[in-house]
mmCIF file of C-alpha atoms and ligand atoms in Angstrom:
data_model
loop_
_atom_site.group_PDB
_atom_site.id
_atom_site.type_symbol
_atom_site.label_atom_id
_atom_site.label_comp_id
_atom_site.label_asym_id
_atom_site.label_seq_id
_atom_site.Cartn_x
_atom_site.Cartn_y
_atom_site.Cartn_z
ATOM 1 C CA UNK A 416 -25.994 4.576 98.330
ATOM 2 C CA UNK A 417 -22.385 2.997 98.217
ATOM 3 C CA UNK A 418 -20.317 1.579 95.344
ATOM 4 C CA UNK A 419 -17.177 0.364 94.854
ATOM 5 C CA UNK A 420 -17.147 -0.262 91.494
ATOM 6 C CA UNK A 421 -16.177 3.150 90.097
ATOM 7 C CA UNK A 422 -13.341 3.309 92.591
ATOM 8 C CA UNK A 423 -12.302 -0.159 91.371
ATOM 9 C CA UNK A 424 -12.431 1.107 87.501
ATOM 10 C CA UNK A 425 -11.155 4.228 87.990
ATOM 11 C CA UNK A 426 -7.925 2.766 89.584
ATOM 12 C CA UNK A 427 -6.887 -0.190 88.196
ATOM 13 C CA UNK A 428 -6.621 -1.350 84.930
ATOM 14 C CA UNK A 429 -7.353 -5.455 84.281
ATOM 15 C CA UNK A 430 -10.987 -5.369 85.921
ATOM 16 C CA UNK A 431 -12.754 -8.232 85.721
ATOM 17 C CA UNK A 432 -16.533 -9.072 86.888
ATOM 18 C CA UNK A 433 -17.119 -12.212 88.022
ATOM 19 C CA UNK A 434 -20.542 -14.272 88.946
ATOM 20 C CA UNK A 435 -22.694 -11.865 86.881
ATOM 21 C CA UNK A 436 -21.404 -8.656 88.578
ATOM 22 C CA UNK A 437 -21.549 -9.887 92.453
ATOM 23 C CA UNK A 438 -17.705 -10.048 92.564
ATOM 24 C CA UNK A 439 -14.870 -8.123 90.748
ATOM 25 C CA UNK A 440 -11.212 -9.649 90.323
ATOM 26 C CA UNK A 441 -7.920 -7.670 89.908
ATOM 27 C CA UNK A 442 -4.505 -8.090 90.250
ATOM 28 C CA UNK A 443 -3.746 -7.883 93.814
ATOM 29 C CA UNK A 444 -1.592 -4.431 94.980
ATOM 30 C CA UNK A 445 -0.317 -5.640 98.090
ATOM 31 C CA UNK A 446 1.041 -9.172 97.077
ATOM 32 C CA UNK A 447 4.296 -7.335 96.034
ATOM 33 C CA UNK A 448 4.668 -6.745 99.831
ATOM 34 C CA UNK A 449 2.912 -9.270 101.789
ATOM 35 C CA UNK A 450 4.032 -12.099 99.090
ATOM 36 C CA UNK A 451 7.426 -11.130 97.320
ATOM 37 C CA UNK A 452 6.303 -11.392 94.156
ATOM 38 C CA UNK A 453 3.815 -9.404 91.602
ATOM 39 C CA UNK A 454 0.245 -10.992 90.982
ATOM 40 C CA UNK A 455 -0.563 -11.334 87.399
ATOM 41 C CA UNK A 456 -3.677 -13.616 87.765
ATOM 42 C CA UNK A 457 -6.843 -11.082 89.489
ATOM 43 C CA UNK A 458 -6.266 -12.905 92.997
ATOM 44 C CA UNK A 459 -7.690 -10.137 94.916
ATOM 45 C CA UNK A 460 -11.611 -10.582 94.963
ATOM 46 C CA UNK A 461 -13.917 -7.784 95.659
ATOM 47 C CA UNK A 462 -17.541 -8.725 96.807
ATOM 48 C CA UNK A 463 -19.579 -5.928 95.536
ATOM 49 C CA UNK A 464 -22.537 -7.423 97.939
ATOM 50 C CA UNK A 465 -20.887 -7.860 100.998
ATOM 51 C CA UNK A 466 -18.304 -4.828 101.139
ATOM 52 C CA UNK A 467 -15.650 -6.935 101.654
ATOM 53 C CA UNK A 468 -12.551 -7.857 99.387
ATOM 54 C CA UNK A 469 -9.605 -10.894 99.676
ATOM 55 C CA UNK A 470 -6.243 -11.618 98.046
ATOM 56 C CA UNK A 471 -5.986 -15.558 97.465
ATOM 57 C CA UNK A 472 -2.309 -15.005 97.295
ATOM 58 C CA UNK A 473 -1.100 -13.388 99.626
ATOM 59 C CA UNK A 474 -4.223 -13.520 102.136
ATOM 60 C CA UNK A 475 -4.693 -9.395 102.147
ATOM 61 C CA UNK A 476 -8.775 -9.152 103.451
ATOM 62 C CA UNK A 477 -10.292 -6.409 104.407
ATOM 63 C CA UNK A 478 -13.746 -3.956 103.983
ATOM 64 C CA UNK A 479 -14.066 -1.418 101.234
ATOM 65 C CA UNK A 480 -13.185 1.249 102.954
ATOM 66 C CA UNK A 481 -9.966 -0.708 104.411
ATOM 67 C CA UNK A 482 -9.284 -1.233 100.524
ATOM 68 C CA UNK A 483 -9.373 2.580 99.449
ATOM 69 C CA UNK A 484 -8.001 3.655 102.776
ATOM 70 C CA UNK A 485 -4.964 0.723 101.838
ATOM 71 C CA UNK A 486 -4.383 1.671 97.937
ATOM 72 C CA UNK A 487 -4.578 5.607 98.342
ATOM 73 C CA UNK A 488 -3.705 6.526 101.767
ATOM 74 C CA UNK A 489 -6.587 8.945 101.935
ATOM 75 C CA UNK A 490 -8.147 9.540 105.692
ATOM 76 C CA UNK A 491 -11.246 7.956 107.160
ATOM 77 C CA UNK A 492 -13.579 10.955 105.822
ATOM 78 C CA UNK A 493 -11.882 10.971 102.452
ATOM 79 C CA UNK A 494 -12.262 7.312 101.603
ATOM 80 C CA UNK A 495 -15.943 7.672 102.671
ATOM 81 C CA UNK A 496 -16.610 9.995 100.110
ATOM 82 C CA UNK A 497 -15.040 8.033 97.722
ATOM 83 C CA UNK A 498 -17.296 5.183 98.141
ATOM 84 C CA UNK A 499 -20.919 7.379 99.425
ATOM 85 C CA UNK A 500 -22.230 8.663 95.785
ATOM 86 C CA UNK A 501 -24.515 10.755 96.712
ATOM 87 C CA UNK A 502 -27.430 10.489 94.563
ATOM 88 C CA UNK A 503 -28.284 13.075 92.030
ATOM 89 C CA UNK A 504 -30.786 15.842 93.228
ATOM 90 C CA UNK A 505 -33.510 14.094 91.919
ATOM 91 C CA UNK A 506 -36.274 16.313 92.781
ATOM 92 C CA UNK A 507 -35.592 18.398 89.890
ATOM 93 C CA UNK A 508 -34.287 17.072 86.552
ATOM 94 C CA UNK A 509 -32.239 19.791 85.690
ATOM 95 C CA UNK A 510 -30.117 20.133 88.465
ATOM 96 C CA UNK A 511 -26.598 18.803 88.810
ATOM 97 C CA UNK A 512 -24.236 18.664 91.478
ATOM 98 C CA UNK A 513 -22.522 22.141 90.400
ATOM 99 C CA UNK A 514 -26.104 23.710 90.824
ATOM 100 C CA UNK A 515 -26.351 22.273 94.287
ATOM 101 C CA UNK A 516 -22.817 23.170 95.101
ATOM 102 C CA UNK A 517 -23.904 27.007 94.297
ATOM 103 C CA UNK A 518 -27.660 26.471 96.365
ATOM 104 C CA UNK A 519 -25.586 25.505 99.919
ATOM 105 C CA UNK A 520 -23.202 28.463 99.418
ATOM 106 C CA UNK A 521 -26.290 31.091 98.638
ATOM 107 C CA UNK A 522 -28.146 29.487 101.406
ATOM 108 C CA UNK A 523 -25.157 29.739 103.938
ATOM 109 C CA UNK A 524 -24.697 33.467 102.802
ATOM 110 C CA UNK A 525 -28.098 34.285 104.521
ATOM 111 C CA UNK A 526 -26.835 33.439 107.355
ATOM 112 C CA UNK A 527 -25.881 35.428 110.386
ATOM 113 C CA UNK A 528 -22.372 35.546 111.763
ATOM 114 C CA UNK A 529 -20.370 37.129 113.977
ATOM 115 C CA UNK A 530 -19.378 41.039 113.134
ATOM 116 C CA UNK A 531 -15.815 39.774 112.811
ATOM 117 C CA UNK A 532 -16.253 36.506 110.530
ATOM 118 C CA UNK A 533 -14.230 35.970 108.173
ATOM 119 C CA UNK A 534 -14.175 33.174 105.502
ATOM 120 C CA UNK A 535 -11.289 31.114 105.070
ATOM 121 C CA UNK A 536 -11.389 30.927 101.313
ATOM 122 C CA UNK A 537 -11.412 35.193 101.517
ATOM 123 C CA UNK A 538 -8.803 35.593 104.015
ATOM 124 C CA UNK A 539 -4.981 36.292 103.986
ATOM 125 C CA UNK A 540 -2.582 34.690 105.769
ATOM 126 C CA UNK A 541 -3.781 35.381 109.437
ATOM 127 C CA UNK A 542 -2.301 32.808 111.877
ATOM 128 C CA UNK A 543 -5.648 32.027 112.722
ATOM 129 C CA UNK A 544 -6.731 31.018 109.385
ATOM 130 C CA UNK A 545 -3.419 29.137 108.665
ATOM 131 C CA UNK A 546 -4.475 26.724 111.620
ATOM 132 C CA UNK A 547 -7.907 26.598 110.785
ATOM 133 C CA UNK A 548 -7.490 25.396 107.453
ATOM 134 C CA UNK A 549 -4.558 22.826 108.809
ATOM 135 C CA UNK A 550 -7.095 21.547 111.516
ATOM 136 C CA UNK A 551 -9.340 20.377 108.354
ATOM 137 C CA UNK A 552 -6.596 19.161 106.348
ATOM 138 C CA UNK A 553 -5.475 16.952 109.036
ATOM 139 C CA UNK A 554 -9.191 15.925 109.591
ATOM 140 C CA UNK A 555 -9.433 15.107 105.954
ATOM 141 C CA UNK A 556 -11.421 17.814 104.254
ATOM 142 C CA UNK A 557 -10.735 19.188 100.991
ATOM 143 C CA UNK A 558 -11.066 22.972 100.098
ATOM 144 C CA UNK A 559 -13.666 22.576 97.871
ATOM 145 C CA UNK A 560 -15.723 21.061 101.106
ATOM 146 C CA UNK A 561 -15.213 23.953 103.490
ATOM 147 C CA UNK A 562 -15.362 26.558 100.919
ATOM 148 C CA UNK A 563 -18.760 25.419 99.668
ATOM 149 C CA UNK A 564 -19.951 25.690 103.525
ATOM 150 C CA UNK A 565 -18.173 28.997 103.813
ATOM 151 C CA UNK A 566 -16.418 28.254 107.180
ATOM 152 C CA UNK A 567 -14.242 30.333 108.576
ATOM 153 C CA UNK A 568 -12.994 32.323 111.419
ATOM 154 C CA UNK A 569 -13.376 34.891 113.952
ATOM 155 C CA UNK A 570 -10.512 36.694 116.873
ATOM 156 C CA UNK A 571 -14.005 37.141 118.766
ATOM 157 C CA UNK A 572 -14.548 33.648 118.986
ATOM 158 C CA UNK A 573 -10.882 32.168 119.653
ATOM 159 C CA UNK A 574 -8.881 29.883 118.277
ATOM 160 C CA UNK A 575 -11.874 27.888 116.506
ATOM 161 C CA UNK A 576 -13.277 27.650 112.739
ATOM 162 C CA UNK A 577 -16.870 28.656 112.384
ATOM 163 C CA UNK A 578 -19.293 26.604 110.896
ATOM 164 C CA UNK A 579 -22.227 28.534 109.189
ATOM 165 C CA UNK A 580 -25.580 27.095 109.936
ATOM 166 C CA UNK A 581 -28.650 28.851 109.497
ATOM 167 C CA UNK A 582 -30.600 31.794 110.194
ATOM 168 C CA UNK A 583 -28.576 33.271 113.061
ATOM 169 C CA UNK A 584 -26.789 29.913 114.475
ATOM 170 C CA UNK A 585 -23.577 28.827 113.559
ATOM 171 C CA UNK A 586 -21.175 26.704 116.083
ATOM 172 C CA UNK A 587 -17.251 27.721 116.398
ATOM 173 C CA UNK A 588 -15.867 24.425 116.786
ATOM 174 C CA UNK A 589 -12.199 24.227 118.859
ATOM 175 C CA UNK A 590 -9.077 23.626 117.067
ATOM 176 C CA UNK A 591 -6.995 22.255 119.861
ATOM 177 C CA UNK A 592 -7.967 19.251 121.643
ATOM 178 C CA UNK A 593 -7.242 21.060 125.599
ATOM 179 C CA UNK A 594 -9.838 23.940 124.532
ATOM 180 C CA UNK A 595 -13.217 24.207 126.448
ATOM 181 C CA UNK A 596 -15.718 24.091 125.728
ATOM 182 C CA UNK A 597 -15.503 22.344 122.676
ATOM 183 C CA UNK A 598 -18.291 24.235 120.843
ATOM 184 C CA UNK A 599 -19.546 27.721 121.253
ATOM 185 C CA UNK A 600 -22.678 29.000 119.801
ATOM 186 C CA UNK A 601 -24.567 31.888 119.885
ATOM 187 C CA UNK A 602 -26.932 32.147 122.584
ATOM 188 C CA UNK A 603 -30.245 31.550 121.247
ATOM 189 C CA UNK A 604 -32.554 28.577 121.374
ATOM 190 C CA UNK A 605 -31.722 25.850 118.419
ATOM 191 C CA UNK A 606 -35.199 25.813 117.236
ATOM 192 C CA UNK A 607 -35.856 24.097 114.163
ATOM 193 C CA UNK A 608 -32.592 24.552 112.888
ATOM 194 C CA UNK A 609 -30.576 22.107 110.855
ATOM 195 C CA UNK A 610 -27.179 22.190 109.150
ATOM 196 C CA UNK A 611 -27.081 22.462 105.554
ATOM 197 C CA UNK A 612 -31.135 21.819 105.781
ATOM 198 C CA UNK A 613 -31.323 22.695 101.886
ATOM 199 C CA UNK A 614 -30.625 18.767 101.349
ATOM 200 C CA UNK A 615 -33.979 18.342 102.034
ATOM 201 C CA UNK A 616 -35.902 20.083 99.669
ATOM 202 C CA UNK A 617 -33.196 18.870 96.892
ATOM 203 C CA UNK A 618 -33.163 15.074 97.484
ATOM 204 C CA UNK A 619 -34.765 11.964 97.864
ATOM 205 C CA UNK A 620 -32.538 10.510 99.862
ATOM 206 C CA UNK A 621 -30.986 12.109 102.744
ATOM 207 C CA UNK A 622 -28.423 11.207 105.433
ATOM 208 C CA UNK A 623 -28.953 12.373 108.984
ATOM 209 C CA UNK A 624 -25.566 13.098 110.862
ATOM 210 C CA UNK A 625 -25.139 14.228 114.483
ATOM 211 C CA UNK A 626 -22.564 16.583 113.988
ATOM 212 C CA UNK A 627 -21.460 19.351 110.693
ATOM 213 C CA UNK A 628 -18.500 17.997 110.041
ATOM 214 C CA UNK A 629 -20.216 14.749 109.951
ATOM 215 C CA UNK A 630 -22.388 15.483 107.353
ATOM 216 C CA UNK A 631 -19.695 17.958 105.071
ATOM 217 C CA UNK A 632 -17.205 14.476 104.737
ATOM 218 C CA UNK A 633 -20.845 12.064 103.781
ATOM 219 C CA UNK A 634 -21.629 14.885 101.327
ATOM 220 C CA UNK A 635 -24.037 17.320 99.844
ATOM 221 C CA UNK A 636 -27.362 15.520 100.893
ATOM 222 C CA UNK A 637 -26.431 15.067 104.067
ATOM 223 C CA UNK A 638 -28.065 17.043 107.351
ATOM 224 C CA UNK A 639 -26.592 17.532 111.091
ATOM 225 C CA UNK A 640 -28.615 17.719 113.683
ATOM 226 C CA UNK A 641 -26.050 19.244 115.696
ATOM 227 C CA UNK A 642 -26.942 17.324 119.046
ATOM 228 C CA UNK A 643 -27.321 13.206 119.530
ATOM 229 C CA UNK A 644 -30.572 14.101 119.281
ATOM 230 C CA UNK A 645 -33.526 15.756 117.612
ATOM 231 C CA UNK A 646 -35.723 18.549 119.201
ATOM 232 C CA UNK A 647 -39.534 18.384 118.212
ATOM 233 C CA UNK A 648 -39.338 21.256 115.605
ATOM 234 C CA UNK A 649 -36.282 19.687 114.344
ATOM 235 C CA UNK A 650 -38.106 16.408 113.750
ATOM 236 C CA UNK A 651 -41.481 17.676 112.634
ATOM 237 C CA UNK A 652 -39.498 19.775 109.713
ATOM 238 C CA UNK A 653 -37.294 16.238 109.009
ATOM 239 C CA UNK A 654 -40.650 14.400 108.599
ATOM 240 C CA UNK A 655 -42.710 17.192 106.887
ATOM 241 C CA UNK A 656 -40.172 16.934 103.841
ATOM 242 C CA UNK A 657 -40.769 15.443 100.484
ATOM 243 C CA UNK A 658 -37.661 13.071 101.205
ATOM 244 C CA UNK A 659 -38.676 9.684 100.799
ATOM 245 C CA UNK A 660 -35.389 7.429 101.989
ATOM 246 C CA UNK A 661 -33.570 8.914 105.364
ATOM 247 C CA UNK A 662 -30.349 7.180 106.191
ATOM 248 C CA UNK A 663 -29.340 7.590 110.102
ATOM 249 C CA UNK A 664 -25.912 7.594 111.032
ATOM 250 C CA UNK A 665 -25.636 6.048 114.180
ATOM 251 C CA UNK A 666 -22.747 7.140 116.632
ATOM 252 C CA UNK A 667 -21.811 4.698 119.674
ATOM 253 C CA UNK A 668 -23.923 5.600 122.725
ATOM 254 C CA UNK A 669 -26.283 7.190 120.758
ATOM 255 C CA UNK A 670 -28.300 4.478 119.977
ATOM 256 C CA UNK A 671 -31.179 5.184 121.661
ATOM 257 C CA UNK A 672 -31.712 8.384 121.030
ATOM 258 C CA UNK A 673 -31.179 8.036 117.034
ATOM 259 C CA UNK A 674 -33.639 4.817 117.199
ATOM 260 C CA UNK A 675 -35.974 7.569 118.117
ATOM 261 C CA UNK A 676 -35.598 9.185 115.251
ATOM 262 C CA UNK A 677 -36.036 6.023 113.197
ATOM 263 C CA UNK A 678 -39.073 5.055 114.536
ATOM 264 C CA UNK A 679 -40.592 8.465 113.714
ATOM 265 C CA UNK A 680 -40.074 8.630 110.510
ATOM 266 C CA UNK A 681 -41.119 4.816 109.883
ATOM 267 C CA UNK A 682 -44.426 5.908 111.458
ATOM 268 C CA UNK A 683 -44.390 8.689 108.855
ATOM 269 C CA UNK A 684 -43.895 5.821 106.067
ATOM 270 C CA UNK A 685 -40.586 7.034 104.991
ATOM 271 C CA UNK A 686 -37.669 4.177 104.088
ATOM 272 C CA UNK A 687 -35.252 4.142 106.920
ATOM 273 C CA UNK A 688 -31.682 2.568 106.739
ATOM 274 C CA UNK A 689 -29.196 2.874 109.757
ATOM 275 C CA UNK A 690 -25.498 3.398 109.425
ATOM 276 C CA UNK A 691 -24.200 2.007 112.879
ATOM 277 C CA UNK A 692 -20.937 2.891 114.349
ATOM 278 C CA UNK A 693 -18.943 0.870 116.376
ATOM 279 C CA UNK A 694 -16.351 3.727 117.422
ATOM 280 C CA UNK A 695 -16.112 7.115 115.844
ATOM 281 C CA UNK A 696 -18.192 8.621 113.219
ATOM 282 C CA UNK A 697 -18.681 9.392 109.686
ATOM 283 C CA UNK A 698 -16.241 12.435 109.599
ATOM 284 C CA UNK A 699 -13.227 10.334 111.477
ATOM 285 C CA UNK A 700 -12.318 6.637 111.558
ATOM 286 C CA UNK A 701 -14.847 4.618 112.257
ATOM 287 C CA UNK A 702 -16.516 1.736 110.424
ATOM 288 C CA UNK A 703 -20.367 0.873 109.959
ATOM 289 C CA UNK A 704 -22.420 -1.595 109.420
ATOM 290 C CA UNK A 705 -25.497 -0.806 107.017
ATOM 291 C CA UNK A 706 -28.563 -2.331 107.959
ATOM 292 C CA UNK A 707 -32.408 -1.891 106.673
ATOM 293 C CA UNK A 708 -34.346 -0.706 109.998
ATOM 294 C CA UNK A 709 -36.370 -2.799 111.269
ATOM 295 C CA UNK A 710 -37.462 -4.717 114.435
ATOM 296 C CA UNK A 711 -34.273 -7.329 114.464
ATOM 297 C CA UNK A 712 -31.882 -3.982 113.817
ATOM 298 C CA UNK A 713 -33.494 -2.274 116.368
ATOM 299 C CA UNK A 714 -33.150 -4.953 118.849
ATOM 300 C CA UNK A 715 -29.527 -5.467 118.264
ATOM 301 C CA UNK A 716 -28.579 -1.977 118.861
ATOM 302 C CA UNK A 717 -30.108 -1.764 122.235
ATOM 303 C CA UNK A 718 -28.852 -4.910 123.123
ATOM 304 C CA UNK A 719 -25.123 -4.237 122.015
HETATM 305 ZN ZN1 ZN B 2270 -2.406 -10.263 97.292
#
């Protein structure tokens, strides 16, 4: 699910729906700039079908997530989460985001790290943990985000932040960009596993991600599969779950793989929507397109 609308609201001030709610007007921010002079007549229109917005002034036009990257500066991931809202666990009534915030950190404190782990919400002011934490600033994640998935560090593993999976599997992903490999992970089979798999048994609608970090910046009911694509066990526990809507995230080159994946869980009945990227993913700067699944979306993927 995306929206705009609480973004728009919750940032300017003269909002005003237009053509029954399909389009919202304000006063443009970047005529000022691009045109000289302040707009004082809503000239910037924001589609809220289309995900697309345009000054008539000074010809500013863009997507929705051009629009919050423009007005708050935020990164790629950031922005992203401003417009995803992440639907409320609606398995159970009476659970609320702060109640699913406190299930991921119990379920990641089963898990089994290295001896030397160390969280980076726990830790003092090791070198190690300074740059951790400044690699995920600079990739756009909040503290709240990596303290609810407990990541942290650990000398044994090198200069990397550790991502907390499940059961015994967690991947130490490389701060620096000359660093091989650029994951490490314990040396056991993958199995079933899944990061932060307690999405599925708390919502309807779930996102599938290739990779963590992926799935920490689209938000709490989000799962990585930690590969481009999923094992059988992987895929049998995906389509055994109660969740009725999946949305796929689909990286370029991984098209094929992740169509996979679609068609399985349309043959399992479930409602499948595809977010498809043309360069990067959901944790860095790319942009999507959203698209129902179907035959014609299909086709166009494997064509591109
Ligand atoms: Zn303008």
């Amino acid at each position: 699910m995306r929206d705009i609308q609480d973004f728009i609201y919750k940032t300017f001030e003269d909002v005003i729906p237009y053509q029954r709610g399909v389009e919202l007007r304000i006063h443009c921010p970047f005529c000022i700039d691009r045109a000289g002079t302040e707009d004082t007549k809503h000239h910037l229109h924001i589609n809220l079908s289309k995900e697309v917005c345009h000054c008539f002034r000074c010809d500013y036009s863009g997507t929705w997530i051009g629009l919050v990257i423009d007005v708050t500066g935020k990164s790629y991931a950031q922005a992203l989460g401003e417009l995803y809202k992440v639907p409320s666990p609606s398995r159970f009534d009476s659970i609320d985001s702060i109640w699913t915030a406190k299930a991921i950190k119990k379920a990641i404190r089963q898990v089994e790290l290295p001896g030397d782990f160390l969280p980076l919400h726990e830790s003092c002011k090791m070198g190690l943990v300074i740059n951790a934490i400044r690699y995920l600033s600079n990739r756009g994640f909040r503290r709240k985000q990596w303290e609810q998935h407990g990541l942290g560090i650990a000398e044994s593993v090198g200069v990397r932040v550790i991502i907390p999976v499940e059961d015994r599997y967690w991947q130490a992903r490389a701060l620096y960009p000359f660093q091989e490999p650029k994951y490490v992970n314990p040396d056991i089979e993958l199995g079933d596993v899944l990061f932060n798999s307690i999405a599925l048994k708390l919502y309807d609608e779930v996102v599938i991600c290739e990779g963590a970090f992926s799935a920490i910046a689209v938000g709490d009911n989000a799962v990585a599969l930690l590969g481009k694509n999923a094992n059988d066990m992987q895929m049998s526990r995906i389509t055994g779950s109660d969740v009725e809507r999946f949305i796929i995230t689909i990286e370029s080159g991984a098209e094929e793989s992740m169509i996979e994946i679609a068609d399985t869980l349309m043959a399992t009945g479930k409602d499948v929507v595809v977010w498809h990227y043309k360069e990067g993913d959901p944790a860095d700067s790319g942009n999507y397109e959203e698209s129902d699944y179907d035959f014609g979306t299909k086709l166009k993927m494997l064509l591109e």
